[in-house]
Tab-separated table of C-alpha atoms in Angstrom:
chain	number	residue	atom	x	y	z
J	117	UNK	CA	148.204	68.525	100.866
J	118	UNK	CA	149.359	65.170	102.202
J	119	UNK	CA	149.427	62.188	99.860
J	120	UNK	CA	147.405	59.035	100.523
J	121	UNK	CA	150.600	57.219	101.497
J	122	UNK	CA	151.523	59.977	103.974
J	123	UNK	CA	148.043	59.821	105.514
J	124	UNK	CA	148.317	56.035	105.736
J	125	UNK	CA	151.701	56.301	107.459
J	126	UNK	CA	150.230	58.723	110.009
J	127	UNK	CA	147.376	56.323	110.743
J	128	UNK	CA	149.789	53.419	111.171
J	129	UNK	CA	151.564	55.512	113.803
J	130	UNK	CA	148.197	56.011	115.525
J	131	UNK	CA	147.641	52.256	115.313
J	132	UNK	CA	150.831	51.790	117.323
J	133	UNK	CA	149.645	54.388	119.853
J	134	UNK	CA	146.517	52.304	120.453
J	135	UNK	CA	148.542	49.126	120.841
J	136	UNK	CA	150.980	50.793	123.258
J	137	UNK	CA	147.984	51.940	125.305
J	138	UNK	CA	146.897	48.310	125.606
J	139	UNK	CA	143.944	48.635	123.216
J	140	UNK	CA	143.484	46.005	120.491
J	141	UNK	CA	142.809	47.949	117.236
J	142	UNK	CA	140.876	44.981	115.753
J	143	UNK	CA	138.942	43.214	118.534
J	144	UNK	CA	136.532	40.398	117.714
J	145	UNK	CA	133.809	41.964	119.862
J	146	UNK	CA	133.068	45.312	121.503
J	147	UNK	CA	130.244	46.495	123.815
J	148	UNK	CA	126.989	47.049	121.897
J	149	UNK	CA	123.463	47.243	123.313
J	150	UNK	CA	121.642	47.636	119.996
J	151	UNK	CA	122.031	49.110	116.503
J	152	UNK	CA	121.811	52.849	115.886
J	153	UNK	CA	118.375	52.616	114.273
J	154	UNK	CA	117.026	50.926	117.415
J	155	UNK	CA	118.809	53.544	119.507
J	156	UNK	CA	116.580	56.197	117.980
J	157	UNK	CA	113.505	54.021	118.386
J	158	UNK	CA	114.265	53.351	122.082
J	159	UNK	CA	115.713	56.767	122.869
J	160	UNK	CA	112.932	58.230	125.002
J	161	UNK	CA	112.513	55.077	127.104
J	162	UNK	CA	116.245	54.675	127.844
J	163	UNK	CA	116.659	58.402	128.428
J	164	UNK	CA	113.836	58.387	130.954
J	165	UNK	CA	115.306	55.386	132.776
J	166	UNK	CA	118.839	56.838	132.570
J	167	UNK	CA	120.155	53.433	131.523
J	168	UNK	CA	123.773	52.939	130.539
J	169	UNK	CA	124.030	51.610	126.997
J	170	UNK	CA	126.726	51.006	124.374
J	171	UNK	CA	126.589	51.947	120.680
J	172	UNK	CA	128.964	51.091	117.844
J	173	UNK	CA	129.510	52.751	114.493
J	174	UNK	CA	131.933	54.253	112.016
J	175	UNK	CA	132.940	57.855	112.707
J	176	UNK	CA	131.613	59.949	109.815
J	177	UNK	CA	132.273	63.399	111.265
J	178	UNK	CA	133.964	65.075	114.245
J	179	UNK	CA	132.960	68.610	115.263
J	180	UNK	CA	134.052	70.793	118.121
J	181	UNK	CA	137.305	71.394	119.906
J	182	UNK	CA	138.669	71.895	123.356
J	183	UNK	CA	136.554	70.273	126.052
J	184	UNK	CA	133.657	69.006	123.923
J	185	UNK	CA	133.415	66.949	120.729
J	186	UNK	CA	130.398	65.951	118.650
J	187	UNK	CA	130.845	62.632	116.828
J	188	UNK	CA	128.521	61.300	114.114
J	189	UNK	CA	128.372	57.484	114.114
J	190	UNK	CA	127.027	55.322	111.276
J	191	UNK	CA	126.516	51.544	111.508
J	192	UNK	CA	124.795	51.013	108.164
J	193	UNK	CA	121.281	50.953	109.624
J	194	UNK	CA	121.281	54.441	111.049
J	195	UNK	CA	123.227	57.412	112.359
J	196	UNK	CA	123.551	58.699	115.920
J	197	UNK	CA	125.416	61.488	117.663
J	198	UNK	CA	127.926	60.806	120.417
J	199	UNK	CA	129.024	63.699	122.624
J	200	UNK	CA	132.464	63.601	124.252
J	201	UNK	CA	132.966	65.961	127.228
J	202	UNK	CA	136.407	66.142	128.753
J	203	UNK	CA	135.117	66.160	132.324
J	204	UNK	CA	132.951	63.025	131.689
J	205	UNK	CA	135.748	60.760	130.391
J	206	UNK	CA	138.839	59.417	132.146
J	207	UNK	CA	141.777	61.692	131.298
J	208	UNK	CA	143.890	59.018	129.641
J	209	UNK	CA	141.016	57.927	127.424
J	210	UNK	CA	140.303	61.527	126.440
J	211	UNK	CA	143.911	62.067	125.383
J	212	UNK	CA	144.068	58.705	123.586
J	213	UNK	CA	141.014	59.607	121.524
J	214	UNK	CA	142.626	62.844	120.389
J	215	UNK	CA	145.952	61.187	119.637
J	216	UNK	CA	144.796	58.018	117.870
J	217	UNK	CA	141.268	58.317	116.434
J	218	UNK	CA	140.303	59.501	112.937
J	219	UNK	CA	137.188	59.896	110.833
J	220	UNK	CA	136.558	56.468	109.323
J	221	UNK	CA	137.417	54.516	112.478
J	222	UNK	CA	134.819	52.287	114.126
J	223	UNK	CA	134.380	52.854	117.857
J	224	UNK	CA	132.160	51.619	120.677
J	225	UNK	CA	130.879	54.302	123.052
J	226	UNK	CA	129.247	53.715	126.442
J	227	UNK	CA	127.120	56.259	128.272
J	228	UNK	CA	123.583	57.588	128.751
J	229	UNK	CA	121.064	59.215	126.434
J	230	UNK	CA	120.340	62.927	126.538
J	231	UNK	CA	119.061	65.661	124.233
J	232	UNK	CA	121.367	68.512	123.216
J	233	UNK	CA	120.375	72.172	123.347
J	234	UNK	CA	119.640	71.931	119.618
J	235	UNK	CA	117.232	69.050	120.255
J	236	UNK	CA	119.469	66.282	118.847
J	237	UNK	CA	119.113	62.823	120.468
J	238	UNK	CA	122.628	61.920	121.623
J	239	UNK	CA	124.663	59.699	123.897
J	240	UNK	CA	126.836	61.350	126.558
J	241	UNK	CA	129.981	59.245	126.426
J	242	UNK	CA	131.499	57.967	129.669
J	243	UNK	CA	133.882	55.467	128.040
J	244	UNK	CA	134.932	54.293	124.586
J	245	UNK	CA	137.015	51.625	122.873
J	246	UNK	CA	138.224	51.040	119.330
J	247	UNK	CA	136.301	48.570	117.175
J	248	UNK	CA	138.325	48.902	113.953
J	249	UNK	CA	141.169	51.266	113.128
J	250	UNK	CA	141.033	52.485	109.506
J	251	UNK	CA	144.345	53.015	107.733
J	252	UNK	CA	142.994	54.907	104.717
J	253	UNK	CA	140.760	58.022	104.765
J	254	UNK	CA	137.173	58.166	103.532
J	255	UNK	CA	136.336	60.181	100.396
J	256	UNK	CA	135.553	63.855	100.871
J	257	UNK	CA	132.116	64.068	102.481
J	258	UNK	CA	130.227	66.280	100.060
J	259	UNK	CA	131.538	64.999	96.738
J	260	UNK	CA	132.275	61.332	97.372
J	261	UNK	CA	134.152	59.499	94.608
J	262	UNK	CA	133.802	61.381	91.341
J	263	UNK	CA	135.661	59.056	88.982
J	264	UNK	CA	133.284	56.370	87.634
J	265	UNK	CA	135.998	53.717	87.442
J	266	UNK	CA	136.963	54.343	91.063
J	267	UNK	CA	133.314	54.297	92.155
J	268	UNK	CA	132.810	50.845	90.682
J	269	UNK	CA	136.186	49.580	91.906
J	270	UNK	CA	135.648	50.856	95.463
J	271	UNK	CA	131.938	50.184	95.629
J	272	UNK	CA	132.028	49.878	99.431
J	273	UNK	CA	133.034	53.553	99.688
J	274	UNK	CA	130.644	54.619	96.936
J	275	UNK	CA	127.695	53.083	98.801
J	276	UNK	CA	128.901	54.343	102.186
J	277	UNK	CA	129.072	57.945	100.967
J	278	UNK	CA	125.921	57.794	98.808
J	279	UNK	CA	122.797	56.839	100.819
J	280	UNK	CA	120.581	57.109	97.715
J	281	UNK	CA	122.633	54.413	95.993
J	282	UNK	CA	122.313	52.165	99.021
J	283	UNK	CA	118.540	52.682	98.995
J	284	UNK	CA	118.462	51.638	95.324
J	285	UNK	CA	120.148	48.324	96.130
J	286	UNK	CA	117.694	47.738	98.952
J	287	UNK	CA	114.894	48.488	96.495
J	288	UNK	CA	116.438	46.084	93.967
J	289	UNK	CA	116.361	43.314	96.572
J	290	UNK	CA	112.713	44.104	97.197
J	291	UNK	CA	112.102	43.953	93.430
J	292	UNK	CA	113.092	40.283	93.419
J	293	UNK	CA	111.282	39.599	96.706
J	294	UNK	CA	108.038	40.953	95.226
J	295	UNK	CA	108.571	38.942	92.024
J	296	UNK	CA	109.141	35.753	94.012
J	297	UNK	CA	106.106	36.326	96.243
J	298	UNK	CA	103.875	37.158	93.273
J	299	UNK	CA	104.743	33.924	91.484
J	300	UNK	CA	104.402	31.810	94.607
J	301	UNK	CA	101.020	33.381	95.311
J	302	UNK	CA	100.048	32.404	91.749
J	303	UNK	CA	100.945	28.785	92.518
J	304	UNK	CA	104.407	28.585	90.939
J	305	UNK	CA	107.077	26.342	92.484
J	306	UNK	CA	110.594	27.772	92.782
J	307	UNK	CA	113.244	25.422	91.351
J	308	UNK	CA	116.996	25.347	90.725
J	309	UNK	CA	118.473	24.201	87.415
J	310	UNK	CA	122.097	23.763	86.234
J	311	UNK	CA	124.222	26.826	85.548
J	312	UNK	CA	126.936	24.714	83.861
J	313	UNK	CA	125.709	23.088	80.648
J	314	UNK	CA	126.936	20.941	77.769
J	315	UNK	CA	124.847	23.014	75.348
J	316	UNK	CA	123.347	26.429	75.994
J	317	UNK	CA	119.711	27.050	75.182
J	318	UNK	CA	116.808	29.355	75.825
J	319	UNK	CA	118.349	32.488	74.346
J	320	UNK	CA	120.498	33.735	71.519
J	321	UNK	CA	123.786	34.886	72.978
J	322	UNK	CA	127.493	34.052	72.947
J	323	UNK	CA	128.238	31.839	75.979
J	324	UNK	CA	131.265	31.704	78.257
J	325	UNK	CA	133.173	28.481	77.663
J	326	UNK	CA	135.210	26.663	80.285
J	327	UNK	CA	136.531	23.152	80.982
J	328	UNK	CA	135.307	20.547	83.458
J	329	UNK	CA	138.501	18.844	84.623
J	330	UNK	CA	136.938	15.788	86.265
J	331	UNK	CA	134.784	14.884	83.246
J	332	UNK	CA	137.359	16.255	80.762
J	333	UNK	CA	134.576	18.145	78.998
J	334	UNK	CA	134.206	21.606	77.538
J	335	UNK	CA	131.135	23.178	79.136
J	336	UNK	CA	129.306	26.508	79.080
J	337	UNK	CA	127.874	28.904	81.629
J	338	UNK	CA	124.155	29.174	81.047
J	339	UNK	CA	122.679	32.030	79.030
J	340	UNK	CA	119.105	31.547	80.292
J	341	UNK	CA	117.555	30.606	83.632
J	342	UNK	CA	117.076	26.952	82.822
J	343	UNK	CA	114.584	27.231	79.965
J	344	UNK	CA	115.234	23.791	78.499
J	345	UNK	CA	115.468	22.292	81.999
J	346	UNK	CA	112.217	23.820	83.237
J	347	UNK	CA	110.443	22.502	80.142
J	348	UNK	CA	111.634	19.042	81.131
J	349	UNK	CA	109.848	19.651	84.431
J	350	UNK	CA	106.646	20.341	82.511
J	351	UNK	CA	107.054	16.910	80.906
J	352	UNK	CA	107.664	15.504	84.391
J	353	UNK	CA	104.240	16.687	85.553
J	354	UNK	CA	105.008	19.974	87.273
J	355	UNK	CA	102.454	22.553	86.142
J	356	UNK	CA	104.028	25.829	87.271
J	357	UNK	CA	107.726	26.442	87.975
J	358	UNK	CA	110.033	29.450	88.119
J	359	UNK	CA	113.656	30.240	88.830
J	360	UNK	CA	115.492	33.454	89.713
J	361	UNK	CA	119.216	33.220	89.086
J	362	UNK	CA	122.371	34.480	87.432
J	363	UNK	CA	123.015	34.112	83.708
J	364	UNK	CA	126.197	34.769	81.727
J	365	UNK	CA	126.641	36.126	78.217
J	366	UNK	CA	130.036	36.720	76.638
J	367	UNK	CA	129.086	39.810	74.687
J	368	UNK	CA	129.494	43.564	74.658
J	369	UNK	CA	128.631	45.936	77.491
J	370	UNK	CA	126.266	48.880	77.237
J	371	UNK	CA	124.083	50.888	79.632
J	372	UNK	CA	121.477	48.104	79.298
J	373	UNK	CA	123.626	44.982	78.790
J	374	UNK	CA	126.060	43.093	81.020
J	375	UNK	CA	127.933	39.808	80.874
J	376	UNK	CA	126.524	38.627	84.225
J	377	UNK	CA	123.101	39.494	85.570
J	378	UNK	CA	119.977	38.141	87.274
J	379	UNK	CA	116.980	36.840	85.337
J	380	UNK	CA	113.677	35.185	86.158
J	381	UNK	CA	111.909	32.596	84.023
J	382	UNK	CA	108.579	30.868	84.635
J	383	UNK	CA	106.876	27.971	82.838
J	384	UNK	CA	103.161	27.283	82.991
J	385	UNK	CA	101.591	24.087	81.665
J	386	UNK	CA	98.257	24.231	79.823
J	387	UNK	CA	98.634	27.985	79.231
J	388	UNK	CA	99.302	29.860	75.997
J	389	UNK	CA	100.901	33.198	75.251
J	390	UNK	CA	97.617	35.098	75.657
J	391	UNK	CA	97.305	33.809	79.232
J	392	UNK	CA	100.984	34.644	79.692
J	393	UNK	CA	100.461	38.243	78.605
J	394	UNK	CA	97.629	38.673	81.126
J	395	UNK	CA	99.793	37.305	83.950
J	396	UNK	CA	102.852	39.369	82.989
J	397	UNK	CA	100.871	42.620	82.882
J	398	UNK	CA	99.502	41.857	86.338
J	399	UNK	CA	102.995	40.999	87.620
J	400	UNK	CA	104.614	44.178	86.244
J	401	UNK	CA	101.916	46.366	87.772
J	402	UNK	CA	102.306	44.594	91.139
J	403	UNK	CA	106.084	45.043	91.092
J	404	UNK	CA	105.823	48.740	90.229
J	405	UNK	CA	103.263	49.460	92.964
J	406	UNK	CA	104.988	47.509	95.739
J	407	UNK	CA	108.590	48.494	94.954
J	408	UNK	CA	108.214	52.048	93.640
J	409	UNK	CA	104.778	53.016	94.974
J	410	UNK	CA	103.550	54.088	91.531
J	411	UNK	CA	102.815	52.772	88.054
J	412	UNK	CA	103.729	56.037	86.307
J	413	UNK	CA	107.331	56.521	85.190
J	414	UNK	CA	109.522	58.744	83.055
J	415	UNK	CA	112.719	57.073	81.843
J	416	UNK	CA	115.006	57.133	78.789
J	417	UNK	CA	112.990	60.009	77.368
J	418	UNK	CA	109.700	58.088	77.574
J	419	UNK	CA	106.711	58.473	79.900
J	420	UNK	CA	104.297	55.604	80.532
J	421	UNK	CA	101.757	54.196	82.975
J	422	UNK	CA	101.844	50.428	83.495
J	423	UNK	CA	98.333	50.370	84.938
J	424	UNK	CA	96.614	50.944	81.596
J	425	UNK	CA	95.526	48.741	78.716
J	426	UNK	CA	98.624	47.378	76.987
J	427	UNK	CA	98.508	47.737	73.208
J	428	UNK	CA	99.409	44.864	70.848
J	429	UNK	CA	102.198	45.753	68.427
J	430	UNK	CA	102.635	43.612	65.305
J	431	UNK	CA	106.346	43.002	64.623
J	432	UNK	CA	106.187	43.093	60.820
J	433	UNK	CA	103.550	45.834	60.567
J	434	UNK	CA	105.447	48.120	62.956
J	435	UNK	CA	108.652	47.820	60.914
J	436	UNK	CA	106.678	48.467	57.734
J	437	UNK	CA	105.013	51.518	59.292
J	438	UNK	CA	108.271	53.042	60.512
J	439	UNK	CA	110.661	52.130	57.694
J	440	UNK	CA	108.584	51.203	54.652
J	441	UNK	CA	110.264	47.754	54.577
J	442	UNK	CA	108.049	44.655	54.484
J	443	UNK	CA	110.374	42.072	56.025
J	444	UNK	CA	108.086	39.275	54.800
J	445	UNK	CA	109.069	40.119	51.234
J	446	UNK	CA	112.355	42.044	51.430
J	447	UNK	CA	115.703	40.427	50.658
J	448	UNK	CA	119.046	40.926	52.442
J	449	UNK	CA	120.194	43.693	50.095
J	450	UNK	CA	117.012	45.718	50.577
J	451	UNK	CA	117.279	45.506	54.360
J	452	UNK	CA	120.989	46.401	54.302
J	453	UNK	CA	120.262	49.371	52.048
J	454	UNK	CA	117.576	50.570	54.442
J	455	UNK	CA	119.854	50.171	57.470
J	456	UNK	CA	122.599	52.077	55.662
J	457	UNK	CA	120.187	54.873	54.730
J	458	UNK	CA	119.089	55.055	58.372
J	459	UNK	CA	122.781	55.127	59.394
J	460	UNK	CA	122.272	52.058	61.587
J	461	UNK	CA	125.283	49.814	62.152
J	462	UNK	CA	124.662	46.093	61.896
J	463	UNK	CA	126.618	42.945	62.705
J	464	UNK	CA	126.175	39.615	61.006
J	465	UNK	CA	125.196	38.904	57.475
J	466	UNK	CA	122.062	36.781	57.776
J	467	UNK	CA	118.390	37.642	57.650
J	468	UNK	CA	117.764	36.986	61.344
J	469	UNK	CA	120.390	39.499	62.484
J	470	UNK	CA	119.435	42.068	59.843
J	471	UNK	CA	115.728	41.908	60.695
J	472	UNK	CA	116.501	42.100	64.408
J	473	UNK	CA	118.661	45.190	63.857
J	474	UNK	CA	115.895	46.850	61.845
J	475	UNK	CA	113.415	46.157	64.618
J	476	UNK	CA	115.760	47.590	67.266
J	477	UNK	CA	115.820	50.817	65.285
J	478	UNK	CA	112.011	50.922	65.387
J	479	UNK	CA	111.455	49.987	69.022
J	480	UNK	CA	113.158	53.104	70.389
J	481	UNK	CA	110.171	55.143	69.198
J	482	UNK	CA	107.603	53.195	71.265
J	483	UNK	CA	106.907	54.303	74.848
J	484	UNK	CA	104.409	51.544	75.661
J	485	UNK	CA	103.357	49.754	77.637
J	486	UNK	CA	102.534	47.156	75.030
J	487	UNK	CA	103.225	43.626	73.851
J	488	UNK	CA	105.184	42.966	70.704
J	489	UNK	CA	103.627	39.976	68.894
J	490	UNK	CA	103.715	38.087	65.578
J	491	UNK	CA	107.491	37.707	65.348
J	492	UNK	CA	108.790	35.915	62.233
J	493	UNK	CA	109.526	32.232	62.864
J	494	UNK	CA	113.256	32.834	62.333
J	495	UNK	CA	113.258	35.223	65.317
J	496	UNK	CA	111.569	32.765	67.714
J	497	UNK	CA	113.125	29.284	67.292
J	498	UNK	CA	111.571	27.968	70.526
J	499	UNK	CA	108.046	29.363	70.042
J	500	UNK	CA	104.944	27.663	68.660
J	501	UNK	CA	103.844	28.873	65.220
J	502	UNK	CA	100.644	30.813	64.601
J	503	UNK	CA	98.520	28.464	62.496
J	504	UNK	CA	98.697	29.269	58.806
J	505	UNK	CA	101.254	32.055	59.208
J	506	UNK	CA	105.038	32.294	59.188
J	507	UNK	CA	105.028	33.961	62.613
J	508	UNK	CA	105.202	32.582	66.153
J	509	UNK	CA	103.196	32.871	69.362
J	510	UNK	CA	105.790	35.047	71.045
J	511	UNK	CA	105.341	38.206	73.124
J	512	UNK	CA	107.622	40.849	74.544
J	513	UNK	CA	106.715	43.722	76.879
J	514	UNK	CA	107.673	46.969	75.115
J	515	UNK	CA	108.356	49.760	77.575
J	516	UNK	CA	110.346	52.981	77.089
J	517	UNK	CA	111.683	51.969	73.698
J	518	UNK	CA	112.957	48.558	74.735
J	519	UNK	CA	111.910	44.921	75.172
J	520	UNK	CA	111.723	44.175	78.889
J	521	UNK	CA	110.981	40.466	78.812
J	522	UNK	CA	110.155	37.626	76.429
J	523	UNK	CA	107.591	34.840	76.416
J	524	UNK	CA	106.147	32.158	74.124
J	525	UNK	CA	103.588	29.533	73.637
J	526	UNK	CA	106.404	27.031	73.848
J	527	UNK	CA	107.131	24.822	70.879
J	528	UNK	CA	106.386	21.201	71.824
J	529	UNK	CA	106.417	19.605	68.365
J	530	UNK	CA	109.662	17.552	68.398
J	531	UNK	CA	109.998	17.380	64.606
J	532	UNK	CA	109.479	21.121	64.184
J	533	UNK	CA	111.891	21.803	67.060
J	534	UNK	CA	114.586	19.549	65.569
J	535	UNK	CA	114.238	21.339	62.234
J	536	UNK	CA	114.553	24.762	63.869
J	537	UNK	CA	117.626	23.631	65.797
J	538	UNK	CA	119.014	22.557	62.432
J	539	UNK	CA	118.541	26.054	61.044
J	540	UNK	CA	120.335	27.461	64.092
J	541	UNK	CA	123.197	25.000	63.535
J	542	UNK	CA	123.670	26.318	60.022
J	543	UNK	CA	123.849	29.844	61.445
J	544	UNK	CA	126.555	28.703	63.869
J	545	UNK	CA	128.523	27.134	61.018
J	546	UNK	CA	128.293	30.396	59.109
J	547	UNK	CA	129.910	32.233	62.029
J	548	UNK	CA	126.914	33.403	64.075
J	549	UNK	CA	128.185	33.014	67.661
J	550	UNK	CA	124.780	33.942	69.139
J	551	UNK	CA	122.742	31.268	67.347
J	552	UNK	CA	121.168	28.521	69.464
J	553	UNK	CA	122.919	25.173	69.933
J	554	UNK	CA	121.225	21.908	69.016
J	555	UNK	CA	120.067	19.971	72.096
J	556	UNK	CA	119.298	16.397	71.039
J	557	UNK	CA	118.276	15.291	74.544
J	558	UNK	CA	115.771	18.118	74.724
J	559	UNK	CA	114.230	16.989	71.434
J	560	UNK	CA	114.093	13.463	72.845
J	561	UNK	CA	112.135	14.800	75.823
J	562	UNK	CA	109.673	16.432	73.434
J	563	UNK	CA	109.226	13.097	71.691
J	564	UNK	CA	108.114	11.651	75.027
J	565	UNK	CA	105.608	14.517	75.168
J	566	UNK	CA	105.451	17.958	76.812
J	567	UNK	CA	102.051	19.574	77.477
J	568	UNK	CA	101.095	22.932	75.965
J	569	UNK	CA	103.151	25.460	77.949
J	570	UNK	CA	103.677	29.190	78.237
J	571	UNK	CA	107.133	30.378	79.264
J	572	UNK	CA	108.320	33.874	80.098
J	573	UNK	CA	111.449	35.565	81.382
J	574	UNK	CA	112.663	39.018	82.346
J	575	UNK	CA	115.768	40.431	83.992
J	576	UNK	CA	117.049	43.183	86.200
J	577	UNK	CA	117.010	45.513	83.177
J	578	UNK	CA	113.306	45.971	83.956
J	579	UNK	CA	114.284	47.280	87.399
J	580	UNK	CA	116.919	49.555	85.840
J	581	UNK	CA	114.310	51.083	83.537
J	582	UNK	CA	111.880	51.732	86.392
J	583	UNK	CA	114.707	53.258	88.442
J	584	UNK	CA	115.888	55.223	85.366
J	585	UNK	CA	119.482	54.078	85.874
J	586	UNK	CA	121.994	52.268	83.627
J	587	UNK	CA	121.969	48.576	84.514
J	588	UNK	CA	125.716	48.680	85.249
J	589	UNK	CA	125.081	51.317	87.917
J	590	UNK	CA	122.786	48.836	89.639
J	591	UNK	CA	125.406	46.087	89.952
J	592	UNK	CA	126.852	45.899	93.434
J	593	UNK	CA	130.256	44.920	92.081
J	594	UNK	CA	130.572	45.395	88.289
J	595	UNK	CA	133.339	43.437	86.591
J	596	UNK	CA	136.411	45.652	86.254
J	597	UNK	CA	139.692	45.288	84.447
J	598	UNK	CA	142.541	44.648	86.918
J	599	UNK	CA	144.261	47.794	88.090
J	600	UNK	CA	147.940	47.222	87.312
J	601	UNK	CA	150.622	49.279	89.001
J	602	UNK	CA	153.672	50.377	87.031
J	603	UNK	CA	156.845	48.349	87.592
J	604	UNK	CA	154.901	45.771	89.580
J	605	UNK	CA	156.501	42.397	88.906
J	606	UNK	CA	153.513	40.436	90.171
J	607	UNK	CA	151.103	42.272	87.890
J	608	UNK	CA	153.427	41.833	84.924
J	609	UNK	CA	153.435	38.119	85.684
J	610	UNK	CA	149.637	38.119	85.670
J	611	UNK	CA	149.642	39.751	82.242
J	612	UNK	CA	151.922	37.015	80.942
J	613	UNK	CA	149.600	34.355	82.385
J	614	UNK	CA	146.669	35.951	80.591
J	615	UNK	CA	148.566	35.850	77.309
J	616	UNK	CA	149.216	32.142	77.781
J	617	UNK	CA	145.619	31.431	78.783
J	618	UNK	CA	144.333	33.411	75.823
J	619	UNK	CA	146.505	31.288	73.567
J	620	UNK	CA	145.037	28.093	75.039
J	621	UNK	CA	141.525	29.445	74.520
J	622	UNK	CA	142.199	30.282	70.905
J	623	UNK	CA	143.553	26.790	70.364
C-alpha cells in the first residue's frame, strides 16, 4: 500500500500533466450554471428543453471502466451524477481525464441532462475542465477519519465525509437564529459589548490574561457576554437588551466545558426572576420545537419533555434530601467529610467551592425540566436577596442532570454589591482564581441608580444536550495542541518560544 507521500508525489506528476496540456489546475473561475441542489430542482425543465449547462463539484466517487464512467460530484449543497462516455468527449480530453484526474479533485462538466437506465438524474458530459487539483487523497469513504485527534485537526475532511455532522452544524446555526428571533420578537434590542476588559465580571471563572500594548495595560478576555455592561444599559434607559457572542474561560476541558464558546445573555428592566423563569421556559420550548421539531429528548441517561410544567427545586433542601447535609448549618469539615464519603473530588478550600461541589453531586440525579432556586447568597454575588433569608433570587434551568442557564433578579443595591465584591476579593487573595473581580465603576453606576432588572444567560451547552453530543464535538474547529514533527527545527524553535513566553507570563 502506497504511503501518503507516494500518493502525493503521483498527484504532483498529474498536476504537471494538466499544466503541459495547457489546463490551469487552479483557475479563478470555471463554467457553472447553478449549484448541484438547484440542478436537481431544475432537472426536468432543463432535460425537456435539452439545454446545455455546466456543473461544478468535488469528485467523491468514480465507477465504471472502458468507454463509460460514472462520476459522483459534491459541491456542499448537493450531489449529482456526471456520466462520461468516450464517444461523447473529444479524444484528448478523454485521455487527459484518465491520466490526470483523481477522486477529491474539483471539476466543471458541461453537457445535457438525461436519466440513466437505473432512473438516476445525470448530466451527459460533452466537455470538462479542472477547477482544483487535490494533492492529498480523501479519507476512505465508508469509515472516514477514525482517530478523534485527526478528526478535530482535519475538521474540513471530517465534515466532508460525515453528512450528519454537517447537518448538526447547520442545526446549531439555526439554534442561534431561533434564539435571536425569539428575543427580538419579545422586544429585546441586540447589542455589542467589549470582549476585552480591565476586570472580568458576570461569572465565576478563571480569565485569559493578555497585554494591551498601546495602553500598556494588562487586560482580560471576557468570561460573560457583557453582564456588567448590559446592566449599565439598563441604567441608561434601555429596557430590554441581549447579546450573543464568544466568551473565554481559562479552565479545564470536559465533554461539557470549553475555553471558548458562544453564550447569550439578556437583561430586562422592571422584571424579576419569576418573570424571567416564565420567559426562559417559553424560549426553551420554542427553540426545541423549531430546531429539533420536538420537546421530548433522551440525553445523558435522562429523558424529559420541555413542554410540561417545570418544577421548582430548592437548592438547600435538595442537597439535604440527597446527602443529609444542611448547608445552612454545616461547617467546612462536615461538608468535606461528606464529599469524601461520597468519593467526590473537590478543589478549593472555601465554603463556596465546597457547597458548589456538593450541589454538583446532587444535580446529576435530576432529569427536569425544572428551575433551581433559593441559592445561598455566597453562590450568587450578583443576585438580589430574598427578603428575610440568606438566599438570593437566582434561577437555573435544570435539565438532564445539569444547569443549562442562569438568571437573577439583579442586585441593584450599590452598598450590598460593594460588600459582596469585597467578599469575592478576599476569595481571590486566598487563591481562588475563579472568584469575581471588584468593579468599582460598576458600583458607581449602581449609585447613580439601576432599575429593577432580570438577567439571564445560557450557552451552546444547551444545544449540545438537546443534540446529545459532547460540546467539543459541536465546535467547528476545537483548539488543538500543535502537531510537532520530529527533527523539525522550526517546531523546536516554536517550543523554545513557548518556554520563554511562559516565563514572562509567570513573572
